[in-house]
Coordinates of C-alpha atoms and ligand atoms in Angstrom, one line a residue:
M4 CA 36.5 131.8 260.4
F5 CA 38.0 129.9 263.4
A6 CA 40.8 132.4 264.0
A7 CA 38.3 135.3 263.8
N8 CA 36.0 133.6 266.3
M9 CA 38.9 133.0 268.7
K10 CA 39.9 136.6 268.4
T11 CA 36.4 137.8 269.1
E12 CA 36.1 135.4 272.0
M13 CA 39.5 136.5 273.6
A14 CA 38.8 140.2 273.1
H15 CA 35.4 139.9 274.7
R16 CA 36.8 137.8 277.5
A17 CA 39.3 140.5 278.3
I18 CA 36.5 143.0 278.7
C19 CA 34.6 140.7 280.9
M20 CA 37.5 139.5 283.1
F21 CA 36.7 141.7 286.0
L22 CA 33.1 140.7 286.0
L23 CA 33.9 137.0 285.8
V24 CA 36.2 137.2 288.9
L25 CA 33.4 138.8 290.8
E26 CA 30.9 136.2 289.8
V27 CA 32.9 133.2 290.9
N28 CA 32.1 131.7 294.3
V29 CA 29.0 133.7 294.9
A30 CA 26.6 130.9 296.0
G31 CA 25.8 127.2 295.7
A32 CA 27.2 124.0 296.8
N33 CA 29.6 123.6 294.0
P34 CA 29.9 126.9 292.1
A35 CA 33.1 126.0 290.4
H36 CA 31.3 123.1 288.7
W37 CA 28.5 125.3 287.3
Q38 CA 31.0 127.9 286.3
Q39 CA 33.1 125.4 284.4
L40 CA 30.1 123.8 282.7
A41 CA 28.9 127.2 281.4
E42 CA 32.5 128.1 280.3
Q43 CA 32.6 125.0 278.2
E44 CA 29.3 125.7 276.6
L45 CA 30.3 129.3 275.9
H46 CA 33.5 128.3 274.3
K47 CA 31.7 125.8 272.1
A48 CA 29.1 128.4 271.1
L49 CA 31.7 131.0 270.3
N50 CA 33.7 128.7 268.1
R51 CA 30.8 127.3 266.0
K52 CA 31.6 127.2 262.3
W53 CA 29.2 126.8 259.4
N54 CA 29.5 123.7 257.4
T55 CA 28.6 124.8 253.9
N56 CA 29.5 121.6 252.1
K57 CA 27.1 119.7 249.9
A58 CA 25.5 116.8 251.8
H59 CA 26.5 113.7 250.1
N60 CA 24.3 111.7 252.5
V61 CA 21.3 112.6 254.5
I62 CA 19.9 110.7 257.5
L63 CA 16.6 111.7 258.9
F64 CA 15.8 110.3 262.4
I65 CA 12.2 110.6 263.5
G66 CA 11.3 109.7 267.1
D67 CA 7.6 109.1 266.7
G68 CA 5.8 111.1 269.5
M69 CA 9.2 112.2 271.0
G70 CA 8.1 115.6 272.4
G71 CA 10.2 117.8 274.7
P72 CA 9.3 116.0 278.0
T73 CA 10.0 112.6 276.4
V74 CA 13.5 113.8 275.5
T75 CA 14.1 115.2 279.0
A76 CA 12.8 112.0 280.7
T77 CA 14.9 109.8 278.3
R78 CA 17.9 111.9 279.1
I79 CA 17.3 111.4 282.9
L80 CA 16.7 107.7 282.4
R81 CA 19.9 107.4 280.4
G82 CA 21.9 109.0 283.2
Q83 CA 20.2 106.9 285.9
T84 CA 20.9 103.6 284.0
Q85 CA 24.5 104.7 284.1
G86 CA 24.5 105.2 287.8
G87 CA 24.2 109.0 287.8
R88 CA 21.5 111.3 289.0
G89 CA 20.4 111.8 285.4
E90 CA 19.5 115.4 284.8
E91 CA 23.0 116.3 283.7
T92 CA 23.2 113.7 281.0
V93 CA 23.6 114.8 277.4
L94 CA 22.0 112.6 274.8
E95 CA 23.9 111.9 271.5
F96 CA 21.6 114.2 269.4
E97 CA 21.8 116.9 272.1
K98 CA 25.5 117.2 271.3
F99 CA 24.6 118.3 267.8
P100 CA 25.6 122.0 267.2
N101 CA 22.3 123.2 265.7
V102 CA 18.9 123.0 267.4
G103 CA 15.5 124.5 266.5
Y104 CA 11.8 124.0 267.2
S105 CA 9.3 122.5 264.8
K106 CA 5.7 123.6 264.6
T107 CA 3.8 120.4 264.0
Y108 CA 0.2 121.5 263.3
S109 CA -1.3 120.3 259.9
E110 CA -3.4 122.2 257.4
D111 CA -6.6 121.1 259.2
R112 CA -5.7 120.2 262.8
Q113 CA -4.0 122.1 265.7
T114 CA -2.7 118.8 266.9
T115 CA -2.2 116.2 264.2
D116 CA -1.2 112.7 263.3
S117 CA 1.9 110.9 262.0
A118 CA 0.6 110.8 258.4
A119 CA 0.3 114.6 258.0
T120 CA 3.5 115.2 259.9
A121 CA 5.5 112.6 258.0
T122 CA 4.2 114.2 254.7
A123 CA 5.5 117.5 256.0
L124 CA 8.9 116.0 256.9
L125 CA 9.4 113.8 253.9
C126 CA 7.5 115.6 251.1
G127 CA 8.0 119.3 252.2
E128 CA 4.4 120.3 252.4
K129 CA 1.8 120.5 255.2
T130 CA -1.3 118.6 254.4
N131 CA -4.4 117.2 256.1
Y132 CA -4.8 114.7 259.0
R133 CA -4.4 111.0 257.8
L134 CA -3.1 111.8 254.3
I135 CA 0.2 110.3 253.0
G136 CA 2.3 111.9 250.3
L137 CA -0.6 114.1 249.1
S138 CA -1.2 117.8 249.1
D139 CA -3.9 119.5 251.3
Q140 CA -6.2 119.4 248.3
A141 CA -6.8 115.7 248.9
R142 CA -9.5 114.5 251.3
D143 CA -9.4 111.7 254.0
G144 CA -10.7 108.4 252.7
Q145 CA -11.8 109.8 249.3
C146 CA -10.0 107.9 246.6
A147 CA -11.1 110.2 243.9
S148 CA -9.3 113.1 245.5
Q149 CA -5.9 111.4 245.2
Q150 CA -5.3 111.9 241.5
G151 CA -3.5 115.0 240.7
N152 CA -2.6 115.7 244.3
E153 CA 0.4 113.4 244.7
I154 CA 3.6 115.2 245.8
P155 CA 7.1 113.9 245.0
C156 CA 8.7 112.8 248.3
A157 CA 12.1 111.9 249.8
F158 CA 12.7 108.6 248.0
E159 CA 11.8 110.1 244.6
W160 CA 14.0 113.2 245.2
F161 CA 17.1 111.2 246.0
R162 CA 16.4 108.5 243.4
A163 CA 16.1 111.2 240.7
D164 CA 19.6 112.3 241.7
G165 CA 21.0 108.8 241.4
R166 CA 21.5 108.1 245.1
S167 CA 20.5 105.1 247.1
V168 CA 17.6 105.2 249.5
G169 CA 16.6 103.0 252.5
M170 CA 14.4 103.0 255.6
V171 CA 14.4 101.4 259.0
T172 CA 11.6 101.4 261.6
T173 CA 10.4 99.5 264.6
A174 CA 6.8 100.0 263.5
R175 CA 5.1 98.3 260.5
I176 CA 7.0 99.4 257.4
T177 CA 3.6 100.4 256.0
H178 CA 2.8 102.6 259.0
A179 CA 2.2 106.3 258.5
T180 CA 5.7 107.6 259.0
P181 CA 7.7 105.3 256.7
A182 CA 4.8 105.3 254.2
A183 CA 5.2 109.0 253.5
A184 CA 8.7 108.3 252.1
Y185 CA 7.4 106.1 249.3
A186 CA 3.6 105.9 249.1
K187 CA 0.5 108.0 248.2
S188 CA -2.7 107.4 250.1
V189 CA -5.8 109.3 251.1
S190 CA -5.9 107.0 254.1
R191 CA -3.1 105.9 256.4
N192 CA -5.3 102.9 257.2
W193 CA -5.0 101.5 253.7
E194 CA -1.9 99.5 254.6
V195 CA -3.3 96.3 253.1
D196 CA -6.0 95.5 250.5
G197 CA -8.3 93.8 253.1
D198 CA -8.7 97.3 254.7
M199 CA -9.9 98.8 251.4
V200 CA -13.0 96.7 250.8
G201 CA -15.5 98.8 248.9
V202 CA -13.0 101.4 247.8
T203 CA -13.3 102.2 244.1
G204 CA -11.3 104.5 241.9
G205 CA -8.1 102.6 241.5
C206 CA -6.4 103.4 244.8
T207 CA -4.0 100.7 245.9
D208 CA -2.8 99.6 249.4
I209 CA 0.5 100.9 250.9
A210 CA 2.2 97.4 251.1
S211 CA 1.7 96.8 247.4
Q212 CA 2.8 100.3 246.5
L213 CA 6.1 99.6 248.4
I214 CA 6.8 96.4 246.4
Y215 CA 5.5 97.4 242.9
N216 CA 6.4 101.1 242.8
N217 CA 9.6 101.2 244.8
S218 CA 11.9 98.4 243.5
H219 CA 14.9 100.8 243.8
V220 CA 14.7 101.0 247.6
K221 CA 17.9 99.2 248.8
V222 CA 17.1 98.7 252.4
I223 CA 13.7 98.0 254.0
L224 CA 13.8 97.0 257.7
G225 CA 10.9 96.9 260.1
G226 CA 7.7 95.1 261.0
G227 CA 4.4 94.5 259.2
R228 CA 5.0 91.1 257.5
Q229 CA 1.2 90.3 257.6
F230 CA 0.5 92.8 254.9
F231 CA 3.0 91.1 252.5
L232 CA 1.6 87.6 252.7
G233 CA -1.6 86.3 251.3
R234 CA -4.3 84.8 253.6
N235 CA -3.4 81.4 252.1
H236 CA 0.3 81.7 253.2
S237 CA 1.5 80.7 256.7
D238 CA 3.5 83.1 258.8
P239 CA 6.8 81.6 260.1
E240 CA 6.3 83.1 263.6
M241 CA 2.6 82.2 264.0
N242 CA 3.1 78.4 264.2
N243 CA 2.5 78.2 260.5
T244 CA -1.0 79.6 260.7
N245 CA -1.9 83.0 259.3
S246 CA -3.4 86.3 260.4
A247 CA -6.7 87.7 259.3
K248 CA -4.8 90.8 258.4
Q249 CA -2.9 89.0 255.6
R250 CA -3.7 89.9 252.0
L251 CA -7.1 89.3 250.5
D252 CA -5.6 89.2 247.0
G253 CA -3.5 86.2 248.1
V254 CA -0.3 87.7 246.6
N255 CA 2.9 86.9 248.4
L256 CA 4.6 90.3 248.0
I257 CA 7.8 89.0 249.5
N258 CA 8.1 86.6 246.6
V259 CA 7.3 89.3 244.2
W260 CA 10.2 91.4 245.7
K261 CA 12.6 88.4 245.5
E262 CA 11.6 87.5 241.9
D263 CA 12.1 91.1 240.8
K264 CA 15.7 91.2 242.2
M265 CA 16.5 87.8 240.8
R266 CA 15.3 88.8 237.3
K267 CA 17.6 91.8 237.5
N268 CA 20.5 89.7 238.7
F269 CA 20.9 91.4 242.1
D270 CA 22.1 89.8 245.3
A271 CA 19.0 90.2 247.5
E272 CA 18.3 88.9 251.0
Y273 CA 14.9 88.6 252.7
V274 CA 15.1 88.0 256.5
W275 CA 12.7 87.7 259.4
N276 CA 14.7 87.0 262.5
N277 CA 18.0 87.9 264.1
A278 CA 20.0 84.9 263.0
Q279 CA 19.2 85.5 259.3
F280 CA 19.7 89.3 259.8
D281 CA 23.1 88.8 261.4
A282 CA 24.2 86.5 258.5
V283 CA 23.6 89.2 255.9
D284 CA 26.9 90.6 254.6
P285 CA 26.3 94.2 253.4
S286 CA 29.3 94.1 251.2
K287 CA 27.8 91.2 249.2
T288 CA 24.2 92.3 249.3
D289 CA 22.5 94.7 246.9
F290 CA 19.0 94.7 248.4
L291 CA 17.8 93.8 251.9
L292 CA 14.3 93.3 253.0
G293 CA 13.7 92.5 256.7
L294 CA 10.2 92.0 258.1
F295 CA 10.6 90.9 261.7
E296 CA 7.0 90.7 263.1
P297 CA 3.5 90.2 261.6
S298 CA 2.7 93.7 263.0
H299 CA 4.9 96.2 264.8
M300 CA 8.3 95.0 266.1
Q301 CA 8.6 94.5 269.9
Y302 CA 9.1 97.3 272.3
D303 CA 12.8 97.4 273.1
L304 CA 12.1 96.4 276.8
D305 CA 10.4 93.2 275.6
R306 CA 12.7 92.4 272.6
D307 CA 14.2 88.9 272.3
N308 CA 17.8 89.6 271.3
G309 CA 18.5 85.9 270.6
P310 CA 18.8 84.2 267.1
Q311 CA 15.0 83.8 266.9
G312 CA 14.4 87.3 268.1
E313 CA 14.7 90.6 266.3
P314 CA 17.4 93.2 265.9
S315 CA 17.6 96.5 267.8
L316 CA 17.0 99.8 266.0
A317 CA 20.7 100.5 266.3
A318 CA 21.7 97.2 264.7
M319 CA 19.2 97.8 261.8
T320 CA 20.6 101.4 261.4
Q321 CA 24.1 100.1 261.3
K322 CA 23.4 97.5 258.6
A323 CA 21.4 100.0 256.6
I324 CA 24.3 102.5 256.6
R325 CA 26.7 99.8 255.6
M326 CA 24.5 98.8 252.7
L327 CA 23.9 102.4 251.5
Q328 CA 27.5 103.6 252.0
K329 CA 28.5 101.5 249.0
D330 CA 26.9 104.0 246.7
T331 CA 29.5 106.5 245.7
N332 CA 26.7 108.9 244.7
G333 CA 25.5 109.1 248.3
F334 CA 22.3 108.1 250.0
F335 CA 19.2 109.0 252.0
L336 CA 18.2 107.0 255.0
L337 CA 15.0 107.3 257.1
V338 CA 15.2 105.9 260.6
E339 CA 12.0 105.9 262.8
G340 CA 11.8 105.0 266.4
G341 CA 8.2 104.1 265.8
R342 CA 7.1 102.8 269.1
I343 CA 7.9 105.6 271.5
D344 CA 4.5 106.8 270.3
H345 CA 2.7 103.5 270.9
A346 CA 3.7 103.1 274.5
H347 CA 2.7 106.7 275.2
H348 CA -0.7 106.0 273.7
E349 CA -1.0 103.3 276.4
N350 CA 0.2 105.7 279.1
N351 CA 3.0 103.3 279.6
A352 CA 6.0 105.6 280.2
K353 CA 8.6 102.9 280.9
R354 CA 8.3 101.3 277.5
A355 CA 8.2 104.7 275.8
L356 CA 11.4 105.9 277.4
Y357 CA 13.3 102.6 276.8
D358 CA 12.3 102.9 273.2
G359 CA 13.7 106.5 273.5
L360 CA 17.0 105.0 274.7
A361 CA 17.0 102.5 271.7
F362 CA 16.4 105.5 269.4
E363 CA 19.4 107.3 270.9
D364 CA 21.6 104.2 270.4
A365 CA 20.7 104.3 266.8
V366 CA 21.6 108.0 266.5
K367 CA 24.9 107.2 268.2
I368 CA 25.8 104.4 265.7
A369 CA 25.0 106.8 262.8
T370 CA 27.2 109.6 264.1
E371 CA 30.1 107.1 264.6
M372 CA 29.7 105.6 261.1
T373 CA 29.4 108.9 259.1
D374 CA 31.5 112.0 258.7
E375 CA 29.9 115.3 259.5
R376 CA 31.8 116.9 256.6
D377 CA 29.6 115.1 254.1
T378 CA 26.6 113.7 256.0
L379 CA 23.7 115.7 257.2
I380 CA 21.9 114.1 260.2
I381 CA 18.6 115.6 261.4
V382 CA 16.9 114.2 264.5
T383 CA 13.4 115.3 265.2
A384 CA 9.9 114.1 266.2
D385 CA 6.8 114.1 264.1
H386 CA 4.6 115.3 267.0
A387 CA 4.5 115.3 270.8
H388 CA 2.3 113.6 273.3
V389 CA 0.3 114.8 276.3
F390 CA 3.1 113.5 278.5
N391 CA 4.7 115.5 281.3
I392 CA 7.2 115.7 284.1
A393 CA 5.5 117.0 287.2
G394 CA 6.0 118.1 290.8
Y395 CA 9.3 119.2 292.5
P396 CA 11.1 115.9 292.9
A397 CA 14.6 115.9 294.3
R398 CA 17.6 115.8 292.0
G399 CA 18.2 112.2 291.0
N400 CA 14.8 111.0 292.1
N401 CA 13.9 107.8 290.1
I402 CA 12.3 109.1 286.8
F403 CA 9.7 106.3 287.2
G404 CA 9.2 107.1 290.9
I405 CA 6.8 109.1 293.0
V406 CA 7.4 112.8 293.5
D407 CA 9.3 112.6 296.8
I408 CA 9.1 116.2 297.9
D409 CA 6.0 118.3 297.6
E410 CA 5.4 121.1 300.1
D411 CA 2.0 121.8 298.4
L412 CA 0.5 118.3 298.2
N413 CA -3.2 118.2 298.5
G414 CA -4.2 114.5 298.3
P415 CA -2.5 111.3 297.4
Y416 CA 1.0 111.2 296.1
F417 CA 1.6 111.1 292.4
T418 CA 4.3 110.0 290.0
T419 CA 6.8 112.4 288.3
L420 CA 5.6 111.2 284.9
L421 CA 1.9 111.9 284.1
Y422 CA -0.4 112.1 281.1
G423 CA -3.0 114.7 280.1
N424 CA -5.4 112.0 278.9
G425 CA -5.6 108.2 278.2
P426 CA -6.3 104.8 279.8
G427 CA -4.6 105.9 283.0
Y428 CA -7.6 108.0 283.9
D429 CA -9.3 106.8 287.1
A430 CA -12.3 109.2 287.5
G431 CA -10.4 111.2 290.1
N432 CA -10.3 108.2 292.5
R433 CA -6.6 108.1 292.4
T434 CA -5.2 105.2 294.3
D435 CA -2.2 105.8 296.6
V436 CA 0.8 105.2 294.3
K437 CA 2.8 104.3 297.4
T438 CA 1.1 100.9 297.4
T439 CA 2.1 100.2 293.8
D440 CA 5.5 99.6 292.1
T441 CA 5.5 102.6 289.7
T442 CA 8.8 101.5 288.3
D443 CA 7.3 98.2 286.9
K444 CA 7.4 98.1 283.1
N445 CA 3.7 97.5 283.0
Y446 CA 2.8 100.4 285.2
I447 CA 0.3 102.8 283.6
Q448 CA 0.7 106.4 284.7
A449 CA -2.3 108.5 285.7
A450 CA -4.1 110.6 283.2
A451 CA -6.2 113.7 283.8
A452 CA -8.9 113.0 281.2
P453 CA -10.4 109.7 280.0
R454 CA -9.5 108.5 276.6
I455 CA -9.1 104.9 275.1
E456 CA -5.6 105.9 274.3
D457 CA -3.6 109.1 275.0
S458 CA -3.7 111.7 272.2
H459 CA -0.8 113.4 270.6
G460 CA 0.3 116.8 271.9
G461 CA 0.2 120.0 270.0
Q462 CA 3.4 121.5 271.4
D463 CA 6.5 122.2 269.3
V464 CA 9.1 119.5 269.1
G465 CA 12.9 119.7 268.9
I466 CA 15.0 119.6 265.7
Y467 CA 18.7 118.6 266.2
A468 CA 21.1 118.9 263.2
R469 CA 24.7 118.2 262.4
G470 CA 26.7 118.2 259.1
P471 CA 26.4 120.2 255.9
M472 CA 24.0 123.1 256.2
A473 CA 22.9 122.1 259.7
H474 CA 23.0 125.8 260.6
L475 CA 19.8 126.3 258.6
I476 CA 18.2 124.7 261.7
H477 CA 18.4 127.7 263.9
G478 CA 15.0 128.9 265.2
V479 CA 11.3 128.2 265.4
H480 CA 10.5 126.5 262.1
E481 CA 7.5 125.2 260.2
Q482 CA 7.8 121.4 260.2
H483 CA 7.8 121.1 256.4
Y484 CA 10.9 123.5 256.2
I485 CA 13.0 120.6 257.5
A486 CA 12.4 118.8 254.2
H487 CA 13.6 121.9 252.4
V488 CA 16.8 122.0 254.5
M489 CA 17.5 118.4 253.5
T490 CA 16.9 119.0 249.7
Y491 CA 18.9 122.3 249.8
A492 CA 21.9 120.7 251.6
A493 CA 21.9 117.7 249.3
C494 CA 21.2 119.7 246.2
V495 CA 18.2 117.5 245.2
A496 CA 14.6 118.1 244.1
D497 CA 14.2 121.8 243.5
N498 CA 17.6 122.6 244.9
K499 CA 19.9 121.1 242.3
V500 CA 22.4 123.9 242.7
D501 CA 25.9 123.2 244.0
V502 CA 26.0 125.2 247.2
T503 CA 29.8 124.8 247.5
L504 CA 30.5 126.9 244.4
Ligands
ZN25 ZN1 0.5 108.2 267.6

């Protein structure tokens, strides 16, 4: 394959040689640079090879709310934090050989939420807004519509094939995206029993589903501790008081988890801060549960990295891979950068993009720890946001700055980063951004329409893939197709056929 490609490339280059000579040095400040950059890309494209191995391991990275402009702005920020102008930077997942677009609409909404999109990504079917792990026959908030409409999802597929599974997120572990990997619910809001008062029909909360129905999950790392403690239990980070969000039924689900593992003679560790997390030796631990905050984990910009603080997404991803790599049958890992979305909802671009950097760090660790011959890594977003990069700023202009050049300005200056709606709306009385520090981490960017929080965006999002069968990501895809690429590559679920034969 490689030799044939080389031959084609060389033959074609001979034909083009005259043209290339003419093209060099035509215009621009540094034409040789652009020429070289394009040559490198061309060479890489011509020598692409299909990896048709079976995926022993699959890692799905979901940047929650990481639409196209978020990726572009994160890329520029990465470059600027490294002293460059920024635009030329290539993020780790942008180095992946296969890229496509994902159409994120759900069965019932043009622009949808993380529950419906996570169900598409992790269960392989499009469904309705707010549903988790259920087909489009179920109805939002109607417990009676759950029965018979449950779909098998990622953790079930890989478990049925004897592989280990785990998940890592910076959001609550019961939040919509991770929940689709292991739970079934007609409402994404039913994370805890206290939010289901009056519900009849036998539906159970997402936290208890995680503990009682998913005892096989090897690694669970994220936030959301409040839903695992009864209201009679004190939270270690709340000065030994408790939160009104804790469980009505008074059950300490963390103890239920520990007792289950003890009864089965497993080495299990429960941790809730950095010091405890760092002390966990993956080689000696069979099961790991880490719940680092009562609700979501901190934004990366605000995170305390000390012993009483909490681990980065990259540190959690690293430990999860170490734990799961012990399984000779292979593994499935879900990693969510859960709070890119939350900061966007607040029109707070700086926190969103720094969480984007933390997400990229996690992807980098995963690429370093795995072999692309046997591990399929897919990086995507569940949906976009109404977030944009505006104006005609100069090359290298601070990504959090004010558009510095605008020949067509008709009113006050504005920032490069803007939102379509959200709390940054100011009824058209835009203040002069030149009197504000727009690079401050608490700066709220302007929004065109009023909304309590910004909405998701309906535009397509990127899919980046490397490893076995990554070439199946190659065009404009329906979002739920991504799940089928994972099951096909790994030969699980409906695809238990050895593709290497
Ligand atoms: Zn959201």
